[in-house]
Coordinates of C-alpha atoms and ligand atoms in Angstrom, one line a residue:
X296 CA 64.2 143.2 82.8
X297 CA 67.9 142.8 82.5
X298 CA 68.9 142.1 78.8
X299 CA 70.8 138.9 77.9
X300 CA 74.6 139.3 77.3
X301 CA 74.2 138.6 73.5
X302 CA 71.6 141.4 73.2
X303 CA 73.9 143.7 75.1
X304 CA 76.8 142.7 72.7
X305 CA 74.5 144.0 69.9
X306 CA 72.8 147.0 71.5
X307 CA 75.4 148.6 73.7
X308 CA 76.8 151.5 71.6
X309 CA 78.4 154.9 71.7
X310 CA 76.0 157.7 72.2
X311 CA 74.2 158.6 69.0
X312 CA 75.5 161.8 67.4
X313 CA 73.3 164.6 65.9
X314 CA 73.4 162.7 62.6
X315 CA 71.1 160.0 64.1
X316 CA 73.2 157.2 62.5
X317 CA 72.0 153.7 63.1
X318 CA 75.3 151.9 63.1
X319 CA 77.8 153.3 65.6
X320 CA 80.4 155.6 64.1
X321 CA 84.2 155.2 64.3
X322 CA 85.9 157.8 66.5
X323 CA 89.2 157.8 64.7
X324 CA 90.8 160.6 66.7
X325 CA 93.9 160.8 68.9
X326 CA 92.6 163.4 71.3
X327 CA 89.5 165.2 72.5
X328 CA 88.6 168.9 72.9
X329 CA 87.3 171.2 75.7
X330 CA 85.1 174.3 75.7
X331 CA 87.3 176.2 78.1
X332 CA 90.2 176.1 80.5
X333 CA 88.0 175.1 83.5
X334 CA 86.6 172.1 81.7
X335 CA 90.0 171.0 80.6
X336 CA 91.4 171.5 84.2
X337 CA 88.5 169.4 85.6
X338 CA 89.0 166.6 83.0
X339 CA 92.7 166.3 83.8
X340 CA 91.9 166.3 87.5
X341 CA 89.7 163.2 87.0
X342 CA 86.7 165.2 88.2
X343 CA 84.6 164.0 85.2
X344 CA 84.6 161.1 82.7
X345 CA 85.5 163.2 79.6
X346 CA 88.0 161.7 77.2
X347 CA 91.5 163.1 77.0
X348 CA 93.6 161.1 74.6
X349 CA 93.0 157.7 72.9
X350 CA 95.9 156.0 74.6
X351 CA 93.8 156.4 77.8
X352 CA 90.3 156.0 76.5
X353 CA 88.3 156.3 73.2
X354 CA 84.5 156.0 72.7
X355 CA 84.8 153.3 70.0
X356 CA 87.2 151.3 72.1
X357 CA 84.9 151.7 75.1
X358 CA 82.0 150.3 73.1
X359 CA 84.0 147.2 72.3
X360 CA 85.1 147.0 75.9
X361 CA 81.6 147.4 77.3
X362 CA 80.3 144.7 75.0
X363 CA 83.0 142.3 76.1
X364 CA 82.4 143.1 79.7
X365 CA 78.7 142.2 79.2
X366 CA 79.5 139.0 77.4
X367 CA 82.0 137.8 80.1
X368 CA 79.8 138.9 83.0
X369 CA 82.7 141.1 84.2
X370 CA 82.8 144.3 86.2
X371 CA 85.3 146.2 84.0
X372 CA 87.8 145.8 81.1
X373 CA 90.6 147.4 79.1
X374 CA 91.1 146.7 75.4
X375 CA 94.7 146.3 74.1
X376 CA 96.4 146.3 70.7
X377 CA 96.8 142.4 70.7
X378 CA 96.2 139.4 72.8
X379 CA 99.8 139.4 73.9
X380 CA 99.7 142.9 75.2
X381 CA 96.6 141.9 77.2
X382 CA 98.4 139.0 78.7
X383 CA 101.5 141.1 79.4
X384 CA 99.5 144.0 80.9
X385 CA 97.7 141.6 83.1
X386 CA 101.0 140.4 84.5
X387 CA 102.8 143.8 84.7
X388 CA 99.9 145.7 86.1
X389 CA 99.6 143.3 89.1
X390 CA 102.9 141.4 89.7
X391 CA 106.0 142.8 91.3
X392 CA 109.6 141.7 92.1
X393 CA 109.4 138.7 94.5
X394 CA 106.0 137.5 93.4
X395 CA 105.4 134.1 92.0
X396 CA 103.2 133.2 89.0
X397 CA 101.9 129.7 88.7
X398 CA 100.8 128.7 85.2
X399 CA 99.6 125.6 83.4
X400 CA 102.5 124.4 81.2
X401 CA 100.5 124.3 78.0
X402 CA 100.2 128.0 77.1
X403 CA 100.3 130.0 73.9
X404 CA 103.9 130.2 72.6
X405 CA 104.5 133.9 73.1
X406 CA 102.9 133.7 76.6
X407 CA 105.5 131.0 77.4
X408 CA 108.2 133.4 76.3
X409 CA 106.8 136.3 78.4
X410 CA 106.6 134.0 81.5
X411 CA 109.9 132.3 81.2
X412 CA 112.1 135.0 79.6
X413 CA 110.8 138.4 80.5
X414 CA 109.1 138.0 83.9
X415 CA 112.3 136.7 85.5
X416 CA 114.1 139.9 84.3
X417 CA 111.9 141.8 86.7
X418 CA 112.5 139.3 89.5
X419 CA 109.1 137.6 89.1
X420 CA 109.3 133.9 89.7
X421 CA 107.3 131.3 87.8
X422 CA 106.6 127.6 87.7
X423 CA 104.5 125.4 85.5
X424 CA 102.0 122.7 86.4
X425 CA 100.4 120.0 84.2
X426 CA 96.9 120.8 82.8
X427 CA 95.6 117.5 84.3
X428 CA 97.0 118.2 87.8
X429 CA 94.8 117.1 90.8
X430 CA 93.6 119.5 93.5
X431 CA 96.4 118.3 95.8
X432 CA 99.0 118.9 93.0
X433 CA 97.6 122.4 92.5
X434 CA 97.7 123.2 96.2
X435 CA 101.3 121.8 96.5
X436 CA 102.4 124.0 93.5
X437 CA 101.3 127.2 95.2
X438 CA 103.9 129.1 97.2
X439 CA 103.6 131.7 100.0
X440 CA 104.5 134.4 97.4
X441 CA 102.2 133.1 94.6
X442 CA 100.3 136.2 93.5
X443 CA 98.6 134.9 90.3
X444 CA 97.5 131.6 88.8
X445 CA 97.3 131.8 85.0
X446 CA 95.7 129.1 82.8
X447 CA 94.3 128.5 79.3
X448 CA 91.4 126.2 78.8
X449 CA 91.1 124.6 76.4
X450 CA 94.8 124.7 75.9
X451 CA 96.5 125.6 72.6
X452 CA 97.1 123.4 70.6
X453 CA 96.6 120.3 72.8
X454 CA 92.9 121.0 73.7
X455 CA 93.4 120.0 77.3
X456 CA 90.6 121.1 79.6
X457 CA 91.3 122.5 83.1
X458 CA 88.6 122.4 85.8
X459 CA 87.9 126.1 86.4
X460 CA 85.9 125.5 89.6
X461 CA 88.7 123.4 91.1
X462 CA 91.5 125.9 90.4
X463 CA 89.4 128.9 91.4
X464 CA 88.6 127.3 94.8
X465 CA 92.3 126.9 95.5
X466 CA 93.0 130.5 94.3
X467 CA 90.3 131.9 96.6
X468 CA 91.4 129.8 99.6
X469 CA 95.0 131.1 99.2
X470 CA 94.1 134.7 98.1
X471 CA 95.6 134.3 94.7
X472 CA 94.5 136.2 91.6
X473 CA 93.0 133.7 89.1
X474 CA 93.6 134.8 85.5
X475 CA 92.2 132.8 82.5
X476 CA 93.0 133.1 78.8
X477 CA 89.6 132.4 77.3
X478 CA 90.6 132.8 73.7
X479 CA 89.8 129.3 72.5
X480 CA 86.3 129.1 74.0
X481 CA 85.2 132.8 73.7
X482 CA 82.6 134.1 76.2
X483 CA 79.9 132.2 74.2
X484 CA 81.5 128.9 74.8
X485 CA 82.6 129.4 78.4
X486 CA 82.5 132.2 81.0
X487 CA 85.4 131.7 83.5
X488 CA 84.1 134.4 85.8
X489 CA 80.9 132.3 86.5
X490 CA 83.3 129.6 87.8
X491 CA 85.3 132.0 90.0
X492 CA 88.0 133.6 87.8
X493 CA 89.1 137.1 88.8
X494 CA 90.4 138.1 85.3
X495 CA 89.9 136.9 81.8
X496 CA 92.2 137.8 78.9
X497 CA 91.5 137.4 75.2
X498 CA 93.2 137.5 71.9
X499 CA 90.4 139.3 70.0
X500 CA 92.4 138.5 66.8
X501 CA 91.0 135.0 66.7
X502 CA 87.3 134.1 67.0
X503 CA 86.2 137.5 68.1
X504 CA 87.4 139.1 64.9
X505 CA 86.4 135.9 63.2
X506 CA 87.6 136.9 59.7
X507 CA 91.4 137.2 60.2
X508 CA 91.5 141.0 59.7
X509 CA 92.8 142.8 62.7
X510 CA 94.8 142.2 65.9
X511 CA 93.3 143.0 69.3
X512 CA 93.1 141.9 72.9
X513 CA 91.3 142.6 76.1
X514 CA 91.4 142.0 79.8
X515 CA 88.1 141.9 81.8
X516 CA 87.3 141.1 85.4
X517 CA 87.2 142.6 88.9
X518 CA 87.1 146.4 88.9
X519 CA 90.0 146.9 91.3
X520 CA 92.3 144.6 89.3
X521 CA 91.4 146.1 85.9
X522 CA 92.1 149.5 87.5
X523 CA 95.8 148.6 88.0
X524 CA 96.0 147.1 84.5
X525 CA 94.5 150.2 83.0
X526 CA 97.0 152.4 84.9
X527 CA 99.8 150.3 83.5
X528 CA 98.5 150.5 79.9
X529 CA 97.6 154.2 80.1
X530 CA 101.3 155.0 80.8
X531 CA 102.9 152.4 78.6
X532 CA 100.7 152.5 75.5
X533 CA 99.5 149.1 74.4
X534 CA 96.0 150.5 73.9
X535 CA 93.7 149.2 71.1
X536 CA 93.4 151.3 67.9
X537 CA 89.9 152.8 67.5
X538 CA 89.8 151.4 64.0
X539 CA 90.4 147.8 65.2
X540 CA 87.9 148.4 68.0
X541 CA 85.3 149.4 65.5
X542 CA 85.9 146.3 63.4
X543 CA 85.9 144.0 66.5
X544 CA 82.8 145.6 67.9
X545 CA 80.9 144.8 64.7
X546 CA 82.2 141.3 64.9
X547 CA 80.7 140.9 68.4
X548 CA 77.2 141.3 67.0
X549 CA 77.6 138.0 65.2
X550 CA 79.8 136.1 67.6
X551 CA 77.0 134.0 69.0
X552 CA 75.7 132.8 65.7
X553 CA 79.2 132.3 64.3
X554 CA 80.4 130.3 67.3
X555 CA 77.3 128.1 67.2
X556 CA 78.1 127.2 63.6
X557 CA 81.9 126.8 64.1
X558 CA 81.2 124.4 67.0
X559 CA 78.5 122.5 65.0
X560 CA 80.9 122.1 62.1
X561 CA 83.8 121.1 64.4
X562 CA 81.7 118.4 66.2
X563 CA 80.6 117.0 62.8
X564 CA 84.2 116.8 61.6
X565 CA 85.4 115.3 64.9
X566 CA 82.7 112.6 64.9
X567 CA 83.4 111.8 61.2
X568 CA 87.2 111.6 61.6
X569 CA 87.5 109.8 64.9
X570 CA 87.8 106.3 63.5
X571 CA 89.8 107.2 60.3
X572 CA 92.5 104.6 59.5
X573 CA 95.3 107.2 59.3
X574 CA 94.4 108.8 62.7
X575 CA 95.8 107.5 65.9
X576 CA 93.7 109.7 68.2
X577 CA 91.5 112.7 68.0
X578 CA 90.6 115.4 70.5
X579 CA 87.5 117.6 70.7
X580 CA 86.1 118.7 74.0
X581 CA 82.6 117.5 73.2
X582 CA 83.5 114.1 72.0
X583 CA 83.2 111.5 74.8
X584 CA 86.7 110.1 74.2
X585 CA 88.2 113.4 75.3
X586 CA 90.1 112.7 78.6
X587 CA 88.4 115.6 80.3
X588 CA 85.0 115.3 78.6
X589 CA 83.0 115.6 81.8
X590 CA 84.8 118.8 82.9
X591 CA 84.2 120.2 79.3
X592 CA 80.4 119.4 79.7
X593 CA 80.4 121.1 83.1
X594 CA 82.0 124.4 82.1
X595 CA 81.5 124.8 78.4
X596 CA 78.4 125.5 76.4
X597 CA 79.9 124.0 73.2
X598 CA 83.2 122.4 72.2
X599 CA 84.5 125.4 70.3
X600 CA 85.9 125.4 66.8
X601 CA 89.2 123.6 67.1
X602 CA 89.7 119.9 66.4
X603 CA 93.1 118.2 66.9
X604 CA 94.2 114.8 65.7
X605 CA 97.3 112.7 65.8
X606 CA 98.5 111.0 62.6
X607 CA 99.8 107.5 63.0
X608 CA 102.8 108.1 60.8
X609 CA 104.2 111.1 62.7
X610 CA 106.2 114.2 61.5
X611 CA 106.5 113.4 57.8
X612 CA 102.8 112.4 57.6
X613 CA 102.0 115.8 59.2
X614 CA 103.9 117.6 56.5
X615 CA 102.3 115.4 53.7
X616 CA 98.9 116.1 55.1
X617 CA 99.4 119.9 54.8
X618 CA 100.7 119.5 51.3
X619 CA 97.7 117.4 50.2
X620 CA 95.1 120.0 51.3
X621 CA 93.3 121.7 48.5
X622 CA 90.9 124.1 50.3
X623 CA 92.0 124.4 53.9
X624 CA 94.5 127.2 54.4
X625 CA 98.0 126.9 55.8
X626 CA 98.4 129.9 58.1
X627 CA 99.3 130.7 61.6
X628 CA 95.9 132.2 62.6
X629 CA 92.9 130.5 63.9
X630 CA 89.2 131.4 64.4
X631 CA 88.5 132.4 60.9
X632 CA 85.5 131.9 58.5
X633 CA 88.0 129.9 56.4
X634 CA 89.1 126.5 57.8
X635 CA 92.8 126.4 58.7
X636 CA 95.2 123.5 59.2
X637 CA 98.5 123.6 61.1
X638 CA 101.2 121.2 62.1
X639 CA 102.6 122.6 65.4
X640 CA 105.7 120.3 65.6
X641 CA 107.1 121.6 62.4
X642 CA 105.9 125.3 62.7
X643 CA 104.6 127.2 65.8
X644 CA 106.3 124.9 68.3
X645 CA 109.4 123.8 66.2
X646 CA 111.7 125.8 68.5
X647 CA 110.8 123.7 71.5
X648 CA 112.7 120.5 72.2
X649 CA 110.9 117.2 71.5
X650 CA 110.7 116.7 75.3
X651 CA 109.2 120.1 75.8
X652 CA 106.7 119.5 73.1
X653 CA 105.7 116.1 74.5
X654 CA 105.2 117.6 78.0
X655 CA 102.4 119.8 76.5
X656 CA 101.0 117.0 74.3
X657 CA 102.4 118.2 71.0
X658 CA 103.3 115.0 69.4
X659 CA 105.1 114.8 66.0
X660 CA 102.0 113.9 64.0
X661 CA 99.6 116.4 65.7
X662 CA 97.4 118.4 63.4
X663 CA 95.3 121.3 64.5
X664 CA 92.2 122.2 62.5
X665 CA 90.5 125.6 63.0
X666 CA 87.1 124.7 61.6
X667 CA 85.6 127.5 59.5
X668 CA 82.1 128.4 58.3
X669 CA 82.3 126.6 54.9
X670 CA 79.8 123.8 54.3
X671 CA 80.7 121.0 56.7
X672 CA 81.0 118.4 53.9
X673 CA 83.4 120.6 51.9
X674 CA 85.7 120.9 55.0
X675 CA 85.4 117.2 55.8
X676 CA 86.0 116.1 52.2
X677 CA 89.2 118.1 51.9
X678 CA 90.6 116.7 55.1
X679 CA 89.6 113.1 54.2
X680 CA 91.2 113.3 50.7
X681 CA 94.4 114.8 52.3
X682 CA 94.5 111.9 54.9
X683 CA 93.8 109.2 52.3
X684 CA 96.8 110.5 50.2
X685 CA 99.2 110.8 53.1
Ligands
PLP104 C1 96.8 134.1 69.6 C2 96.7 133.8 71.0 C3 97.3 134.7 71.9 C4 98.0 136.0 71.5 O1 97.2 136.9 70.8 P1 97.7 137.9 69.7 O2 96.4 138.6 69.4 O3 98.2 137.1 68.6 O4 98.7 138.7 70.3 C5 97.2 134.4 73.3 N1 96.6 133.3 73.7 C6 96.0 132.4 72.9 C7 95.4 131.2 73.4 C8 96.1 132.6 71.5 O5 95.6 131.7 70.6

């Protein structure tokens, strides 16, 4: 019987060495050896699967990749040094001058920079569409030269949900590659490929690492698409370090239990805070007041670990809230065992104009909480005392 993805994420491993180790070893090596000239020739001629050089492939990185491929239900994958190199490689491996990229407008900040600043340097056009666009609006936004649709769902930091089935149907009809950043949900919260995505990209730095230690990224999806991305990476060098792969591969063994608890804590916090006097509105995918609650229920297994809320008093209240926190950490990362608070308008998205921020639902008083694994009441108590003193 075929094993479940979470079993594969624990049991897939590099071949055991003669030492008979139980936990898989770390192959911290730049290159690999051959017995003789003929074996070396055959390896370089692609006549076998031997490793050559860790920029191309490495057993520890392959273990992480194979586990992610199993979790996402993909055909193939390639692991990269960071989430951004995964996003960039998925564009550069597949797009060329004259192509058009259609993206939802609420994307991770550096992704926005890549799309709007760097792709045009190579003659790749782009346009943005609202996360809540209808099927007609999605159709109207595609162009004859649209080669890829790129989305994040839930979006960062606004937590908007995009209907994966709706967008994938349009992409399929028009023969467009559908590429989904699944960083916020993780494969345990949502599997975009099950809803028709061709490619899934991740920042493994967040929930996948889960403890804020290493950077990493991965692209998984259709074999023929991953082949082109691999070819781009093999020559340009954004490959994942074997050490980071070893750390991240161990993390995958606990991803299911961690995400279950992150989501449970987040739902508890969201329910407890929703009617707080200082909060104008709160967003969590699995709270019925979320504008796309029904889509979230359709495509997500849990609501994930991020809760957002809007403070009634706006920008200064946001800064006061951060200053009042005693336990939650002020840091740029998310997806950690430790709960984290951030205020996008004064930090990660401060460079955008007010208008640009509002277009992607980043209001002056928006607070994003990455809910950790501390006791749910300790997290809640710290947030409530910080709110009360705002
Ligand atoms: C962090 C993040 C990225 C970029 O990943 P890095 O590992 O920081 O390069 C991309 N997309 C989303 C949604 C993210 O949160």
